[in-house]
């Protein structure tokens, strides 16, 4: 005889609540059968009266109530399963979103770190270049050993010391006073008579040279650059600039 495999498959698919409900229906049926089997001459413990032998039966409304209860339990179990499934799906989606956000954040942090590292290396490279440039010896400026070179050297010193004067103003006065001869000396004017003759390119007397000597230059009155800067310093004090001198001063 073939076994009823459909019943077993159905039994395995039922939930615990469904099985309990089915068991309740079966118990009610057994109770009904047992109650109907009581003999007609049985006696009660209360009034010892003869009980009717009429057969006890359950109404259709009671059976409907049981079926409805089972149906409700099955529907509730199905809804509960759907709710659990939906909750699990929501949690999985939430975890996936959190993982994606964490991954994106990690990527952004890594990119920022790489950018900062690149900036740091660039800054260090620039600093090293600046240091190399700073320690690189600067070639000293040189000047020709002639009137043009002497004037240009004197102008650079005058600019550093804040003494006014131009190339043309210096050149014009030098040519009038000494014709460009750094060893020139005046031995006939009043200064010479007084024993302090004018000397050098701009014909400066020794007391004036000493009073207006520019620091960093030679103390030799015949030194072209020292003579020019001292005379220009004196002219700036007395006339505002060597450019304003057009005759003996």
Short mmCIF file of N, CA, C and O in Angstrom, two decimals, residues 149-229:
data_model
loop_
_atom_site.label_atom_id
_atom_site.label_comp_id
_atom_site.label_asym_id
_atom_site.label_seq_id
_atom_site.Cartn_x
_atom_site.Cartn_y
_atom_site.Cartn_z
N UNK A 149 84.31 103.42 -14.28
CA UNK A 149 84.19 102.44 -13.20
C UNK A 149 84.19 103.07 -11.84
O UNK A 149 83.43 102.66 -10.95
N UNK A 150 85.02 104.13 -11.62
CA UNK A 150 85.06 104.81 -10.33
C UNK A 150 83.72 105.48 -10.02
O UNK A 150 83.23 105.41 -8.89
N UNK A 151 83.17 106.14 -11.04
CA UNK A 151 81.88 106.81 -10.82
C UNK A 151 80.78 105.80 -10.51
O UNK A 151 79.97 106.02 -9.59
N UNK A 152 80.74 104.71 -11.26
CA UNK A 152 79.69 103.70 -11.02
C UNK A 152 79.85 103.04 -9.65
O UNK A 152 78.85 102.77 -8.97
N UNK A 153 81.06 102.77 -9.25
CA UNK A 153 81.29 102.20 -7.92
C UNK A 153 80.84 103.17 -6.84
O UNK A 153 80.16 102.80 -5.87
N UNK A 154 81.19 104.46 -7.01
CA UNK A 154 80.79 105.48 -6.04
C UNK A 154 79.27 105.62 -5.97
O UNK A 154 78.68 105.78 -4.88
N UNK A 155 78.59 105.54 -7.12
CA UNK A 155 77.12 105.66 -7.14
C UNK A 155 76.45 104.53 -6.37
O UNK A 155 75.45 104.75 -5.67
N UNK A 156 76.98 103.29 -6.50
CA UNK A 156 76.40 102.17 -5.75
C UNK A 156 76.55 102.38 -4.25
O UNK A 156 75.63 102.09 -3.46
N UNK A 157 77.71 102.88 -3.83
CA UNK A 157 77.93 103.15 -2.40
C UNK A 157 77.02 104.28 -1.94
O UNK A 157 76.40 104.21 -0.85
N UNK A 158 76.91 105.34 -2.75
CA UNK A 158 76.05 106.46 -2.40
C UNK A 158 74.59 106.03 -2.27
O UNK A 158 73.87 106.48 -1.35
N UNK A 159 74.14 105.15 -3.16
CA UNK A 159 72.76 104.66 -3.09
C UNK A 159 72.55 103.87 -1.80
O UNK A 159 71.50 104.01 -1.15
N UNK A 160 73.52 103.04 -1.43
CA UNK A 160 73.40 102.25 -0.20
C UNK A 160 73.38 103.14 1.04
O UNK A 160 72.74 102.80 2.04
N UNK A 161 74.08 104.26 0.99
CA UNK A 161 74.18 105.16 2.15
C UNK A 161 73.15 106.28 2.12
O UNK A 161 73.05 107.08 3.06
N UNK A 162 72.36 106.35 1.05
CA UNK A 162 71.34 107.39 0.96
C UNK A 162 71.88 108.75 0.58
O UNK A 162 71.29 109.78 0.94
N UNK A 163 72.99 108.79 -0.16
CA UNK A 163 73.57 110.06 -0.60
C UNK A 163 73.09 110.35 -2.02
O UNK A 163 73.29 109.53 -2.92
N UNK A 164 72.45 111.48 -2.27
CA UNK A 164 71.92 111.79 -3.61
C UNK A 164 73.04 112.12 -4.60
O UNK A 164 74.14 112.50 -4.22
N UNK A 165 72.72 111.96 -5.87
CA UNK A 165 73.68 112.30 -6.91
C UNK A 165 73.48 111.42 -8.13
O UNK A 165 72.99 110.29 -8.01
N UNK A 166 73.84 111.93 -9.29
CA UNK A 166 73.69 111.18 -10.54
C UNK A 166 75.04 111.04 -11.23
O UNK A 166 76.02 111.73 -10.89
N UNK A 167 75.07 110.16 -12.20
CA UNK A 167 76.29 109.94 -12.97
C UNK A 167 76.71 111.24 -13.66
O UNK A 167 77.89 111.65 -13.59
N UNK A 168 75.74 111.90 -14.28
CA UNK A 168 76.06 113.13 -15.02
C UNK A 168 76.55 114.24 -14.08
O UNK A 168 77.48 115.00 -14.41
N UNK A 169 75.92 114.34 -12.89
CA UNK A 169 76.34 115.37 -11.93
C UNK A 169 77.76 115.12 -11.46
O UNK A 169 78.56 116.08 -11.33
N UNK A 170 78.12 113.88 -11.18
CA UNK A 170 79.48 113.55 -10.75
C UNK A 170 80.49 113.79 -11.89
O UNK A 170 81.56 114.42 -11.68
N UNK A 171 80.15 113.30 -13.05
CA UNK A 171 81.08 113.41 -14.19
C UNK A 171 81.36 114.87 -14.53
O UNK A 171 82.53 115.29 -14.76
N UNK A 172 80.31 115.68 -14.54
CA UNK A 172 80.47 117.10 -14.90
C UNK A 172 81.40 117.82 -13.92
O UNK A 172 82.30 118.59 -14.33
N UNK A 173 81.21 117.61 -12.64
CA UNK A 173 82.03 118.28 -11.63
C UNK A 173 83.46 117.74 -11.59
O UNK A 173 84.43 118.50 -11.35
N UNK A 174 83.62 116.43 -11.83
CA UNK A 174 84.96 115.85 -11.87
C UNK A 174 85.78 116.46 -13.01
O UNK A 174 86.96 116.84 -12.83
N UNK A 175 85.16 116.57 -14.18
CA UNK A 175 85.88 117.10 -15.34
C UNK A 175 86.26 118.57 -15.12
O UNK A 175 87.34 119.04 -15.56
N UNK A 176 85.41 119.33 -14.42
CA UNK A 176 85.73 120.73 -14.15
C UNK A 176 86.84 120.86 -13.11
O UNK A 176 87.74 121.73 -13.22
N UNK A 177 86.82 120.02 -12.09
CA UNK A 177 87.75 120.16 -10.99
C UNK A 177 89.13 119.54 -11.26
O UNK A 177 90.17 120.08 -10.85
N UNK A 178 89.15 118.36 -11.93
CA UNK A 178 90.44 117.66 -12.08
C UNK A 178 90.69 117.08 -13.45
O UNK A 178 91.75 116.46 -13.67
N UNK A 179 89.75 117.26 -14.36
CA UNK A 179 89.83 116.67 -15.71
C UNK A 179 89.96 115.14 -15.65
O UNK A 179 90.50 114.51 -16.56
N UNK A 180 89.49 114.54 -14.55
CA UNK A 180 89.49 113.08 -14.41
C UNK A 180 90.78 112.51 -13.88
O UNK A 180 90.97 111.29 -13.88
N UNK A 181 91.67 113.35 -13.33
CA UNK A 181 92.95 112.89 -12.78
C UNK A 181 92.82 112.70 -11.27
O UNK A 181 92.70 113.69 -10.52
N UNK A 182 92.87 111.44 -10.78
CA UNK A 182 92.69 111.21 -9.35
C UNK A 182 93.85 111.75 -8.50
O UNK A 182 93.70 111.92 -7.27
N UNK A 183 94.99 112.04 -9.11
CA UNK A 183 96.14 112.53 -8.37
C UNK A 183 96.28 114.06 -8.46
O UNK A 183 97.30 114.63 -8.01
N UNK A 184 95.28 114.71 -9.00
CA UNK A 184 95.33 116.18 -9.16
C UNK A 184 95.41 116.87 -7.80
O UNK A 184 94.83 116.41 -6.82
N UNK A 185 96.13 118.02 -7.75
CA UNK A 185 96.27 118.80 -6.52
C UNK A 185 96.34 120.29 -6.89
O UNK A 185 96.99 120.69 -7.84
N UNK A 186 95.65 121.11 -6.17
CA UNK A 186 95.63 122.56 -6.41
C UNK A 186 96.65 123.21 -5.46
O UNK A 186 96.47 123.20 -4.25
N UNK A 187 97.68 123.81 -6.06
CA UNK A 187 98.72 124.41 -5.23
C UNK A 187 98.79 125.92 -5.38
O UNK A 187 99.79 126.55 -5.05
N UNK A 188 97.70 126.54 -5.80
CA UNK A 188 97.74 127.98 -6.01
C UNK A 188 96.56 128.75 -5.39
O UNK A 188 96.64 129.97 -5.20
N UNK A 189 95.41 128.05 -5.04
CA UNK A 189 94.25 128.80 -4.50
C UNK A 189 94.47 129.12 -3.02
O UNK A 189 95.52 128.84 -2.44
N UNK A 190 93.46 129.71 -2.41
CA UNK A 190 93.53 130.14 -1.01
C UNK A 190 93.79 128.98 -0.07
O UNK A 190 94.48 129.11 0.94
N UNK A 191 93.23 127.80 -0.43
CA UNK A 191 93.43 126.63 0.41
C UNK A 191 94.91 126.22 0.40
O UNK A 191 95.48 125.84 1.42
N UNK A 192 95.51 126.31 -0.78
CA UNK A 192 96.93 125.97 -0.89
C UNK A 192 97.77 126.97 -0.12
O UNK A 192 98.76 126.61 0.55
N UNK A 193 97.40 128.25 -0.21
CA UNK A 193 98.11 129.28 0.53
C UNK A 193 98.03 129.02 2.02
O UNK A 193 98.99 129.24 2.77
N UNK A 194 96.85 128.51 2.47
CA UNK A 194 96.65 128.21 3.89
C UNK A 194 97.26 126.86 4.28
O UNK A 194 97.17 126.43 5.44
N UNK A 195 97.85 126.17 3.32
CA UNK A 195 98.54 124.92 3.61
C UNK A 195 97.65 123.68 3.58
O UNK A 195 98.06 122.60 4.01
N UNK A 196 96.45 123.85 3.06
CA UNK A 196 95.54 122.68 2.96
C UNK A 196 95.00 122.62 1.53
O UNK A 196 93.81 122.88 1.28
N UNK A 197 95.83 122.27 0.58
CA UNK A 197 95.40 122.29 -0.82
C UNK A 197 94.34 121.25 -1.12
O UNK A 197 94.22 120.22 -0.45
N UNK A 198 93.53 121.54 -2.13
CA UNK A 198 92.48 120.62 -2.57
C UNK A 198 93.12 119.48 -3.35
O UNK A 198 94.07 119.69 -4.11
N UNK A 199 92.56 118.24 -3.18
CA UNK A 199 93.18 117.07 -3.79
C UNK A 199 92.12 116.14 -4.40
O UNK A 199 90.97 116.13 -4.00
N UNK A 200 92.56 115.33 -5.39
CA UNK A 200 91.75 114.28 -5.96
C UNK A 200 90.81 114.71 -7.05
O UNK A 200 90.84 115.84 -7.54
N UNK A 201 89.95 113.76 -7.44
CA UNK A 201 89.04 113.98 -8.57
C UNK A 201 88.13 115.17 -8.36
O UNK A 201 87.86 115.94 -9.30
N UNK A 202 87.61 115.35 -7.16
CA UNK A 202 86.67 116.45 -6.91
C UNK A 202 87.31 117.53 -6.02
O UNK A 202 86.59 118.36 -5.45
N UNK A 203 88.62 117.54 -5.95
CA UNK A 203 89.36 118.60 -5.27
C UNK A 203 88.80 118.90 -3.87
O UNK A 203 88.26 119.98 -3.59
N UNK A 204 88.96 117.92 -2.99
CA UNK A 204 88.47 118.03 -1.62
C UNK A 204 89.67 118.32 -0.71
O UNK A 204 90.73 117.70 -0.84
N UNK A 205 89.53 119.27 0.23
CA UNK A 205 90.62 119.55 1.17
C UNK A 205 90.59 118.48 2.27
O UNK A 205 89.52 117.91 2.57
N UNK A 206 91.73 118.16 2.88
CA UNK A 206 91.80 117.09 3.88
C UNK A 206 90.79 117.22 5.02
O UNK A 206 90.16 116.20 5.41
N UNK A 207 90.55 118.39 5.62
CA UNK A 207 89.57 118.46 6.71
C UNK A 207 88.15 118.07 6.26
O UNK A 207 87.41 117.39 6.98
N UNK A 208 87.78 118.51 5.05
CA UNK A 208 86.45 118.17 4.52
C UNK A 208 86.36 116.67 4.24
O UNK A 208 85.34 116.02 4.53
N UNK A 209 87.43 116.10 3.69
CA UNK A 209 87.46 114.66 3.40
C UNK A 209 87.28 113.86 4.68
O UNK A 209 86.49 112.90 4.73
N UNK A 210 87.94 114.25 5.74
CA UNK A 210 87.85 113.53 7.02
C UNK A 210 86.46 113.68 7.63
O UNK A 210 85.89 112.72 8.18
N UNK A 211 85.88 114.88 7.53
CA UNK A 211 84.56 115.14 8.13
C UNK A 211 83.45 114.41 7.40
O UNK A 211 82.47 113.96 8.02
N UNK A 212 83.57 114.27 6.07
CA UNK A 212 82.49 113.67 5.27
C UNK A 212 82.87 112.31 4.67
O UNK A 212 82.21 111.82 3.77
N UNK A 213 83.91 111.70 5.21
CA UNK A 213 84.34 110.39 4.73
C UNK A 213 83.20 109.38 4.88
O UNK A 213 82.48 109.37 5.89
N UNK A 214 83.02 108.54 3.88
CA UNK A 214 81.94 107.54 3.88
C UNK A 214 82.50 106.21 4.35
O UNK A 214 83.50 105.70 3.80
N UNK A 215 81.86 105.63 5.37
CA UNK A 215 82.33 104.37 5.95
C UNK A 215 82.38 103.29 4.89
O UNK A 215 81.49 103.18 4.05
N UNK A 216 83.43 102.50 4.96
CA UNK A 216 83.60 101.40 4.01
C UNK A 216 84.51 101.75 2.85
O UNK A 216 84.88 100.87 2.07
N UNK A 217 84.86 103.01 2.72
CA UNK A 217 85.77 103.44 1.64
C UNK A 217 87.16 103.71 2.24
O UNK A 217 87.34 103.80 3.46
N UNK A 218 88.10 103.86 1.36
CA UNK A 218 89.48 104.11 1.79
C UNK A 218 89.62 105.47 2.48
O UNK A 218 88.87 106.41 2.18
N UNK A 219 90.63 105.56 3.38
CA UNK A 219 90.93 106.83 4.02
C UNK A 219 91.98 107.61 3.22
O UNK A 219 92.40 108.69 3.63
N UNK A 220 92.34 107.08 2.10
CA UNK A 220 93.30 107.77 1.22
C UNK A 220 92.54 108.80 0.39
O UNK A 220 91.66 108.44 -0.40
N UNK A 221 92.88 110.08 0.55
CA UNK A 221 92.17 111.14 -0.14
C UNK A 221 92.33 111.07 -1.65
O UNK A 221 91.48 111.56 -2.40
N UNK A 222 93.39 110.41 -2.11
CA UNK A 222 93.60 110.26 -3.55
C UNK A 222 92.87 109.04 -4.13
O UNK A 222 92.85 108.88 -5.35
N UNK A 223 92.30 108.22 -3.27
CA UNK A 223 91.52 107.06 -3.77
C UNK A 223 90.30 107.59 -4.51
O UNK A 223 89.50 108.34 -3.93
N UNK A 224 90.12 107.22 -5.80
CA UNK A 224 89.03 107.82 -6.61
C UNK A 224 87.65 107.66 -5.98
O UNK A 224 86.88 108.64 -5.90
N UNK A 225 87.31 106.44 -5.55
CA UNK A 225 85.97 106.19 -5.01
C UNK A 225 85.78 106.91 -3.69
O UNK A 225 84.72 107.52 -3.43
N UNK A 226 86.79 106.87 -2.81
CA UNK A 226 86.70 107.55 -1.52
C UNK A 226 86.56 109.05 -1.72
O UNK A 226 85.79 109.72 -1.00
N UNK A 227 87.29 109.61 -2.66
CA UNK A 227 87.25 111.05 -2.92
C UNK A 227 85.88 111.47 -3.45
O UNK A 227 85.31 112.48 -3.00
N UNK A 228 85.34 110.66 -4.40
CA UNK A 228 84.03 111.01 -4.98
C UNK A 228 82.93 110.94 -3.93
O UNK A 228 82.10 111.86 -3.82
N UNK A 229 82.89 109.87 -3.14
CA UNK A 229 81.79 109.70 -2.16
C UNK A 229 81.87 110.76 -1.06
O UNK A 229 80.82 111.28 -0.62
#
